[in-house]
């Protein structure tokens, strides 16, 4: 081929493929490019913090807290700074309800965000009326959002302004909170490190660290006490500690403080009043399990808890009591599904909170693929008392042939809602009369949720069932995290079921079809004046049999219980 023919061929190639051939300018990278100003801002926020991928959610919080939203420019800059695919950053950020993603050209959200809880207890106590009042007064500076349970059912209805929660039971108003623009949490009075130690705190941990107790002796005591997981699953703690002994090293620990079940607020109560009893129990568990790091996962709706733990963990570390275990706090971002242990692990790793298939279980393959000891906050809260007072002390508690103590989160139509420390096996009637001051004025007992939104629904006529693990299953219910919501003659059972199913629809992670589509379809069917009970029962069966995790498996429980125990109301 001649030189002229070669030139012609090259020209022809450029006509067919304009991008081919020699270029005068360097090739531009594909995809969004980080803006230099946004990159400088992200780098300034991150400072000396690690850029490891499991800190993605923590870094997203930094940006959101500082700028009020997550702009496309900041997300692109964060992806470049952390050396992560932009798709992975968007995937995580878009999964969590508390992150506001703003694309190019979109206006940022209003400077003040007011979230009003519309879960069951708040709805019963007037959340809808509150939302309407706020929306009528809203302006360009304020946006009003509906939000799921905030773990403050005892002071329902509840609203959150920034990171400040408004307690209506104390006479506060949302309007006052908005005008004050208080964006930092109110930290309640609590037993700090100095006061806890003055009362004998950490003496047990010191004994253990100094070799006065063996791992075998501690495990034996825990198994004899038969303490079970108090986050809802009920797995025996002593057995879990024993299983960890045979796992390979290194090992990790993960504490679940993401109690998003409507009606549940016990963990917040413990952490806001006596946090070191929890910390000591956690550190003992980490020593027994030989866990080199413990991750404490706290829901974003608990800003005061995060503040307290940040303060107090530093004191514990300075004292040398945590030399055997590094401590890290990880902040959730508004996802009920992360209360499921494997979804929590995914979130700690900086990813979407998708539940994992089991087996393998976390004790074998947990965080970062390592054996991980997972516990609920309340479970380790009991460790010190059991080891100091003995297993016999714990098992001597209880009623109706049940053993142990339980903390019940009680809300709804009772005179004195709150966290009630009561014997395991107590009945709902005994709990209301002895611990809650009876029913609220003008209300007659009609029914109750024995285990939060997913634990089912029972009528007042079944008020003699012991409230404990394994006692409610014969009635198609379970105790879960012991969240008790009391209903009265002024509550519509159909509206209760609709509220609960809307919650599950909103909180479904979307990973599996039976739950994702099933909850949506159930909500649609429940809006009808006359329920198609045959279709609802068939849909419920599919969800319970084929959903990946407990959310989809348990979501139909209130519906099925309503059909079974409240037939006149639910089938009319």
XYZ file of C-alpha atoms in Angstrom:
572
model
C 0.000 0.000 0.000
C 1.405 3.418 -0.975
C 1.865 6.370 1.323
C -1.117 8.152 -0.271
C -3.327 5.130 0.186
C -2.316 4.923 3.849
C -3.262 8.551 4.440
C -6.610 8.061 2.738
C -7.347 5.020 4.863
C -6.557 6.993 7.994
C -8.823 9.831 6.904
C -11.594 7.336 6.132
C -11.199 5.742 9.559
C -11.604 9.137 11.264
C -14.747 9.834 9.232
C -16.335 6.550 10.358
C -14.944 6.742 13.914
C -14.418 10.427 14.726
C -12.848 9.532 18.059
C -10.124 7.355 16.535
C -6.730 8.336 15.270
C -4.255 10.768 16.778
C -5.739 13.206 19.309
C -4.512 16.713 19.935
C -5.902 16.769 23.514
C -5.560 14.099 26.224
C -8.470 11.663 26.623
C -10.951 12.830 29.306
C -11.917 10.206 31.931
C -15.450 8.881 31.736
C -18.055 9.518 34.406
C -18.474 12.395 36.835
C -15.292 14.184 37.753
C -14.639 15.554 41.218
C -14.977 19.310 41.507
C -11.839 20.796 43.017
C -13.767 22.959 45.488
C -15.930 20.045 46.645
C -12.824 17.877 46.946
C -11.126 20.473 49.163
C -14.250 20.678 51.336
C -14.470 16.910 51.756
C -10.775 16.645 52.574
C -11.107 19.383 55.177
C -14.040 17.578 56.813
C -12.299 14.212 56.877
C -9.051 15.645 58.173
C -6.804 12.880 59.495
C -9.589 10.315 59.589
C -8.982 7.007 57.838
C -10.305 6.631 54.298
C -11.055 2.896 54.697
C -14.281 1.830 53.029
C -16.094 0.675 56.181
C -16.129 4.309 57.360
C -18.232 5.409 54.387
C -21.416 5.941 56.435
C -19.490 7.866 59.089
C -18.069 10.149 56.401
C -21.503 10.609 54.826
C -22.740 11.766 58.234
C -19.915 14.314 58.416
C -20.976 15.857 55.128
C -24.695 15.716 55.893
C -24.247 17.275 59.350
C -22.102 20.068 57.991
C -23.980 20.950 54.779
C -27.489 19.691 55.552
C -27.516 17.366 52.543
C -25.340 15.228 50.277
C -24.746 17.051 47.015
C -23.709 15.209 43.867
C -20.429 17.158 43.926
C -19.625 16.089 47.490
C -20.512 12.448 46.812
C -18.243 12.440 43.755
C -15.442 14.021 45.774
C -15.916 11.527 48.613
C -15.741 8.612 46.179
C -12.461 9.918 44.775
C -11.000 10.623 48.210
C -11.913 7.144 49.516
C -10.838 5.454 46.249
C -14.280 3.896 45.900
C -16.565 3.527 42.862
C -19.072 6.366 42.750
C -21.828 3.778 42.274
C -20.930 2.167 45.608
C -21.125 5.528 47.396
C -24.519 6.310 45.858
C -25.746 2.788 46.591
C -25.077 3.192 50.302
C -26.143 6.823 50.632
C -29.472 6.224 48.878
C -30.334 3.248 51.099
C -30.605 5.175 54.388
C -33.541 7.462 55.154
C -31.527 10.126 56.963
C -29.316 10.988 54.005
C -30.630 13.677 51.629
C -29.053 13.306 48.166
C -29.271 16.433 46.020
C -28.515 16.063 42.333
C -27.084 18.827 40.174
C -29.617 21.598 39.674
C -31.826 20.511 42.583
C -32.503 22.883 45.449
C -31.166 21.841 48.865
C -33.686 20.953 51.577
C -35.035 23.593 53.950
C -32.555 24.600 56.680
C -34.741 23.089 59.407
C -36.108 19.549 59.204
C -38.852 18.444 61.581
C -39.459 14.709 61.684
C -42.721 13.645 63.306
C -43.090 10.011 64.338
C -46.213 8.409 62.880
C -45.687 4.884 64.221
C -48.403 3.223 66.259
C -48.148 4.789 69.723
C -47.505 8.278 68.369
C -50.397 7.855 65.941
C -52.641 6.853 68.860
C -51.544 9.933 70.786
C -52.242 12.500 68.057
C -49.326 12.482 65.598
C -51.606 13.138 62.640
C -53.068 16.233 64.271
C -49.561 17.450 65.093
C -48.411 16.961 61.495
C -51.382 18.931 60.175
C -50.706 21.797 62.583
C -47.044 21.938 61.616
C -47.734 21.775 57.887
C -50.199 24.639 58.164
C -47.484 26.802 59.771
C -44.572 25.591 57.624
C -42.543 28.008 55.506
C -39.558 27.891 53.177
C -37.222 27.522 56.162
C -38.926 24.417 57.533
C -39.867 21.051 56.078
C -42.098 18.536 57.817
C -41.406 14.833 57.338
C -43.142 11.728 58.600
C -40.747 9.372 60.334
C -40.852 5.882 61.850
C -40.476 5.091 65.551
C -37.898 7.233 67.364
C -37.722 5.129 70.520
C -39.646 7.603 72.660
C -43.050 5.949 72.787
C -43.429 6.765 76.487
C -43.646 10.489 75.630
C -45.711 10.153 72.444
C -46.298 11.950 70.166
C -42.680 12.778 69.378
C -40.962 15.131 66.947
C -37.297 15.699 66.188
C -35.828 19.050 65.143
C -32.314 18.508 63.869
C -30.857 16.373 66.639
C -33.150 17.746 69.316
C -36.175 15.698 70.377
C -39.261 17.486 71.607
C -40.853 15.965 74.700
C -44.532 16.851 74.684
C -45.097 15.199 78.051
C -43.029 18.018 79.604
C -45.104 20.750 77.954
C -42.614 21.613 75.204
C -43.764 22.529 71.720
C -42.260 21.931 68.294
C -42.713 25.587 67.420
C -40.504 26.585 70.348
C -37.875 24.067 69.268
C -37.939 25.403 65.705
C -37.565 28.994 66.829
C -34.658 28.065 69.083
C -33.001 26.097 66.247
C -31.429 23.735 68.737
C -29.522 21.324 66.572
C -27.675 19.538 69.393
C -29.181 16.841 71.598
C -30.248 17.352 75.174
C -28.078 15.000 77.211
C -29.962 13.812 80.303
C -28.368 13.318 83.697
C -26.709 9.923 83.906
C -24.295 7.939 86.069
C -20.871 8.858 84.732
C -17.548 7.011 85.044
C -16.589 8.517 88.396
C -19.953 7.858 90.053
C -20.165 4.361 88.637
C -16.747 3.436 90.007
C -17.576 5.011 93.383
C -20.456 2.521 93.646
C -18.252 -0.487 92.916
C -18.376 -0.386 89.145
C -15.577 -2.090 87.181
C -14.369 -4.016 90.259
C -15.645 -7.198 88.602
C -13.899 -6.400 85.322
C -10.640 -5.728 87.169
C -10.920 -9.100 88.917
C -11.369 -10.775 85.574
C -8.496 -8.901 83.915
C -6.243 -9.808 86.845
C -6.962 -13.498 86.389
C -9.225 -14.106 89.388
C -11.913 -15.663 87.189
C -11.542 -17.988 84.233
C -13.410 -17.926 80.968
C -14.758 -21.387 81.694
C -16.204 -20.312 85.063
C -17.844 -17.225 83.564
C -19.398 -19.191 80.710
C -20.709 -21.781 83.168
C -22.396 -19.060 85.254
C -23.942 -17.451 82.198
C -25.291 -20.786 80.983
C -26.704 -21.593 84.410
C -28.457 -18.196 84.528
C -29.860 -18.941 81.059
C -29.682 -15.303 79.990
C -31.120 -15.061 76.495
C -30.633 -12.440 73.809
C -32.920 -9.541 74.670
C -32.961 -7.907 71.266
C -35.675 -10.307 70.168
C -34.013 -13.486 68.899
C -33.602 -15.015 72.360
C -30.413 -17.007 71.630
C -28.731 -18.152 74.848
C -25.834 -15.822 75.698
C -23.748 -18.394 77.569
C -23.957 -20.821 74.668
C -22.930 -18.090 72.241
C -19.889 -17.311 74.396
C -19.015 -21.002 74.445
C -19.275 -21.254 70.656
C -16.855 -18.345 70.300
C -14.183 -20.310 72.164
C -13.722 -22.666 69.211
C -13.481 -19.974 66.528
C -10.307 -18.871 64.785
C -8.529 -15.610 65.561
C -8.856 -12.676 65.174
C -12.366 -12.253 66.579
C -14.630 -9.234 66.798
C -17.662 -8.088 68.774
C -20.680 -6.095 67.587
C -23.290 -4.537 69.876
C -26.689 -3.794 68.373
C -28.198 -0.563 69.689
C -30.464 -0.035 66.686
C -33.776 -0.740 68.406
C -36.186 0.481 65.730
C -39.117 -1.811 66.589
C -42.167 0.405 67.198
C -42.834 0.411 70.915
C -39.234 -0.316 71.952
C -37.110 2.135 73.946
C -35.438 0.101 76.719
C -31.898 0.263 75.304
C -32.069 4.041 75.105
C -33.219 4.125 78.740
C -30.247 2.024 79.890
C -27.676 3.963 77.875
C -29.027 7.362 78.934
C -29.109 6.487 82.636
C -26.424 3.904 83.500
C -24.154 3.486 80.452
C -21.192 1.983 82.308
C -23.133 -1.069 83.437
C -23.575 -1.786 79.737
C -19.926 -0.948 78.958
C -18.614 -3.215 81.728
C -20.775 -6.113 80.535
C -19.603 -5.556 76.973
C -15.936 -5.517 77.976
C -16.387 -8.726 79.983
C -18.010 -10.372 76.983
C -15.185 -9.167 74.738
C -12.610 -10.627 77.168
C -14.354 -13.983 77.328
C -14.691 -14.085 73.544
C -11.137 -12.751 73.048
C -12.483 -10.100 70.715
C -9.907 -7.556 69.681
C -12.405 -4.839 68.650
C -15.968 -4.108 69.712
C -18.211 -2.079 67.393
C -21.144 -0.342 69.097
C -23.880 0.352 66.546
C -26.285 3.079 67.725
C -29.289 4.311 65.787
C -29.124 7.860 64.466
C -32.328 8.702 66.353
C -30.345 8.450 69.624
C -27.972 11.446 69.410
C -27.788 11.831 73.203
C -26.665 8.209 73.544
C -23.920 8.753 70.980
C -22.766 11.859 72.859
C -22.741 10.010 76.194
C -20.797 7.054 74.811
C -18.260 9.312 73.117
C -17.611 10.999 76.459
C -17.547 7.919 78.662
C -15.686 5.494 76.423
C -12.738 7.888 76.377
C -12.624 7.734 80.180
C -12.733 3.947 80.160
C -9.924 3.765 77.618
C -7.794 6.254 79.571
C -8.211 4.142 82.714
C -6.762 1.084 80.983
C -9.890 -1.013 81.441
C -10.290 -1.476 77.695
C -6.690 -2.362 76.828
C -7.831 -5.820 75.739
C -10.437 -4.516 73.280
C -10.505 -1.516 70.966
C -13.847 0.324 71.055
C -15.595 1.967 68.112
C -18.973 3.675 67.852
C -20.804 3.377 64.558
C -23.818 5.544 63.816
C -26.846 4.242 61.960
C -28.672 6.368 59.421
C -32.357 5.538 59.656
C -32.940 1.899 58.680
C -35.081 -0.388 60.847
C -33.693 -3.421 59.042
C -30.300 -2.825 60.683
C -31.777 -4.124 63.911
C -31.338 -7.548 62.282
C -27.850 -8.673 63.248
C -26.476 -9.468 59.800
C -27.898 -6.248 58.322
C -26.158 -4.400 61.168
C -22.880 -6.075 60.208
C -23.299 -4.966 56.605
C -23.941 -1.406 57.776
C -20.864 -1.392 60.013
C -18.894 -2.430 56.945
C -20.144 0.745 55.231
C -22.705 -0.892 52.963
C -26.460 -1.137 52.537
C -28.161 -2.901 55.421
C -29.081 -6.027 53.503
C -29.614 -9.133 55.694
C -27.303 -12.018 54.915
C -28.321 -15.577 54.206
C -27.693 -17.958 57.107
C -25.745 -20.122 57.638
C -22.956 -19.222 58.117
C -23.799 -17.435 61.353
C -21.907 -14.373 62.647
C -20.048 -16.418 65.279
C -18.330 -18.140 62.349
C -18.368 -15.524 59.573
C -19.310 -12.069 60.801
C -17.786 -8.624 60.430
C -15.222 -8.486 57.630
C -15.516 -12.280 57.375
C -14.223 -12.821 60.926
C -15.920 -14.640 63.840
C -18.070 -12.034 65.563
C -19.847 -12.077 68.924
C -23.100 -10.140 68.458
C -25.272 -8.931 71.323
C -28.101 -6.534 72.071
C -27.469 -3.664 74.505
C -29.709 -5.044 77.252
C -28.206 -8.533 77.058
C -24.751 -7.369 78.137
C -26.334 -4.895 80.588
C -27.278 -7.894 82.786
C -23.808 -9.494 82.751
C -22.400 -7.684 85.800
C -25.406 -8.445 88.018
C -25.422 -12.110 87.054
C -21.697 -12.616 87.634
C -21.670 -10.659 90.916
C -24.869 -12.030 92.429
C -24.779 -15.462 90.883
C -26.950 -17.413 88.491
C -29.273 -18.495 91.323
C -30.150 -14.861 92.038
C -31.239 -14.328 88.440
C -33.177 -17.575 88.082
C -34.961 -16.976 91.401
C -36.773 -14.043 89.780
C -39.864 -14.613 87.670
C -43.527 -15.523 87.823
C -45.762 -18.296 86.574
C -42.904 -20.819 86.384
C -40.711 -18.490 84.330
C -37.211 -17.398 85.369
C -35.305 -14.128 85.258
C -36.001 -10.410 84.962
C -37.148 -8.460 81.923
C -37.323 -4.795 81.031
C -40.639 -4.103 79.326
C -41.071 -0.993 77.174
C -44.704 -0.126 77.869
C -46.607 2.516 75.918
C -50.124 3.220 74.752
C -53.263 3.582 76.836
C -51.739 3.224 80.301
C -51.524 5.793 83.042
C -47.739 5.468 83.552
C -45.847 4.365 80.412
C -42.110 3.723 80.493
C -39.467 1.027 80.987
C -40.671 -1.408 83.625
C -38.243 -3.830 85.278
C -40.454 -6.796 86.065
C -40.278 -10.570 86.558
C -40.180 -12.687 83.433
C -43.524 -14.387 82.991
C -45.612 -11.525 84.343
C -48.980 -11.242 82.605
C -50.187 -8.146 80.785
C -52.913 -7.589 83.367
C -50.370 -7.722 86.200
C -47.996 -5.441 84.304
C -50.678 -2.811 83.718
C -52.038 -2.858 87.260
C -48.813 -3.248 89.256
C -46.296 -1.317 87.174
C -48.237 1.124 84.973
C -50.801 2.588 87.372
C -53.679 0.975 85.484
C -55.328 2.063 82.271
C -55.379 5.726 81.240
C -58.344 7.802 82.369
C -61.447 7.020 80.313
C -59.957 3.982 78.562
C -60.915 0.312 78.862
C -58.425 -2.441 78.076
C -59.087 -3.907 74.618
C -55.907 -5.584 73.411
C -52.134 -5.435 73.309
C -49.033 -5.967 71.226
C -46.831 -8.301 73.315
C -43.695 -7.881 71.199
C -43.791 -4.654 69.246
C -44.990 -4.236 65.677
C -43.909 -7.708 64.574
C -44.860 -9.658 67.707
C -48.556 -10.055 66.950
C -51.757 -8.758 68.513
C -53.850 -10.240 71.332
C -57.245 -9.348 72.844
C -57.796 -8.281 76.461
C -59.528 -11.593 77.122
C -56.118 -13.284 76.773
C -54.605 -11.326 79.647
C -53.243 -14.290 81.622
C -50.472 -15.460 79.269
C -46.981 -15.259 80.868
C -44.893 -12.748 78.940
C -41.633 -14.479 78.143
C -39.756 -16.420 75.487
C -41.617 -19.428 74.096
C -44.914 -18.682 75.891
C -46.595 -16.716 73.105
C -45.787 -18.862 70.085
C -48.835 -21.135 70.634
C -50.935 -18.009 70.045
C -49.026 -16.997 66.867
C -47.199 -14.213 68.726
C -43.762 -13.721 70.314
C -42.201 -11.538 72.996
C -39.389 -10.138 70.801
C -37.783 -7.176 72.556
C -40.661 -6.988 75.087
C -42.242 -3.877 73.584
C -45.774 -3.740 74.969
C -48.305 -1.419 73.308
C -51.624 -1.322 75.159
C -54.814 -0.668 73.163
C -58.173 0.513 74.462
C -61.815 0.587 73.433
C -61.046 3.868 71.640
C -58.630 2.210 69.163
C -59.726 0.827 65.796
C -58.105 -2.574 65.155
C -58.166 -2.068 61.404
C -56.339 1.250 61.738
C -53.801 -0.393 64.059
C -53.051 -3.079 61.466
C -52.834 -0.525 58.639
C -50.373 1.563 60.631
C -48.153 -1.426 61.363
C -48.185 -2.681 57.774
C -47.335 0.794 56.423
C -44.339 0.737 58.735
C -43.143 -2.592 57.324
C -43.714 -1.402 53.766
C -41.604 1.685 54.416
C -38.842 -0.227 56.208
C -38.510 -3.227 53.901
C -34.942 -3.176 52.620
C -36.110 -4.303 49.167
C -33.664 -7.161 48.814
C -36.212 -9.967 48.425
C -39.413 -9.938 46.375
C -41.771 -11.541 48.938
C -41.135 -8.771 51.456
C -40.629 -5.864 49.049
C -43.746 -6.528 46.980
C -45.686 -8.330 49.690
C -45.752 -5.448 52.168
C -46.721 -3.013 49.410
C -49.524 -5.272 48.204
C -50.743 -5.826 51.769
C -51.012 -2.080 52.358
C -53.051 -1.725 49.175
C -55.409 -4.529 50.215
C -55.795 -3.125 53.723
C -56.985 0.254 52.431
C -60.216 -1.383 51.226
C -63.246 -0.926 53.430
C -63.959 -4.658 53.196
C -60.787 -6.759 53.488
C -60.235 -9.643 51.081
C -59.299 -12.011 53.893
C -58.620 -15.011 51.670
C -56.149 -13.083 49.529
C -54.529 -11.460 52.584
C -54.017 -14.853 54.208
C -52.512 -16.266 51.009
C -50.182 -13.271 50.674
C -49.165 -13.611 54.321
C -48.304 -17.271 53.816
C -46.011 -16.461 50.894
C -44.242 -13.700 52.828
C -43.730 -15.827 55.931
C -42.449 -18.842 53.995
C -40.096 -17.165 51.533
C -38.776 -13.842 52.896
C -35.052 -13.765 53.629
C -35.213 -12.295 57.124
C -37.521 -11.713 60.065
C -39.004 -8.470 58.716
C -40.925 -10.121 55.887
C -41.501 -13.281 57.889
C -43.090 -11.417 60.825
C -44.797 -8.498 59.053
C -48.098 -10.403 58.597
C -48.355 -11.293 62.307
C -50.556 -8.347 63.392
C -52.823 -8.842 60.385
C -53.288 -12.563 60.984
C -53.851 -12.003 64.692
C -56.478 -9.361 63.947
C -58.329 -11.784 61.681
C -58.090 -14.513 64.318
C -58.725 -12.655 67.573
C -60.759 -9.642 66.435
C -62.981 -11.225 63.763
C -65.931 -8.853 64.178
C -63.815 -5.766 63.512
C -61.339 -7.100 60.962
C -63.779 -9.075 58.810
C -66.597 -6.518 58.750
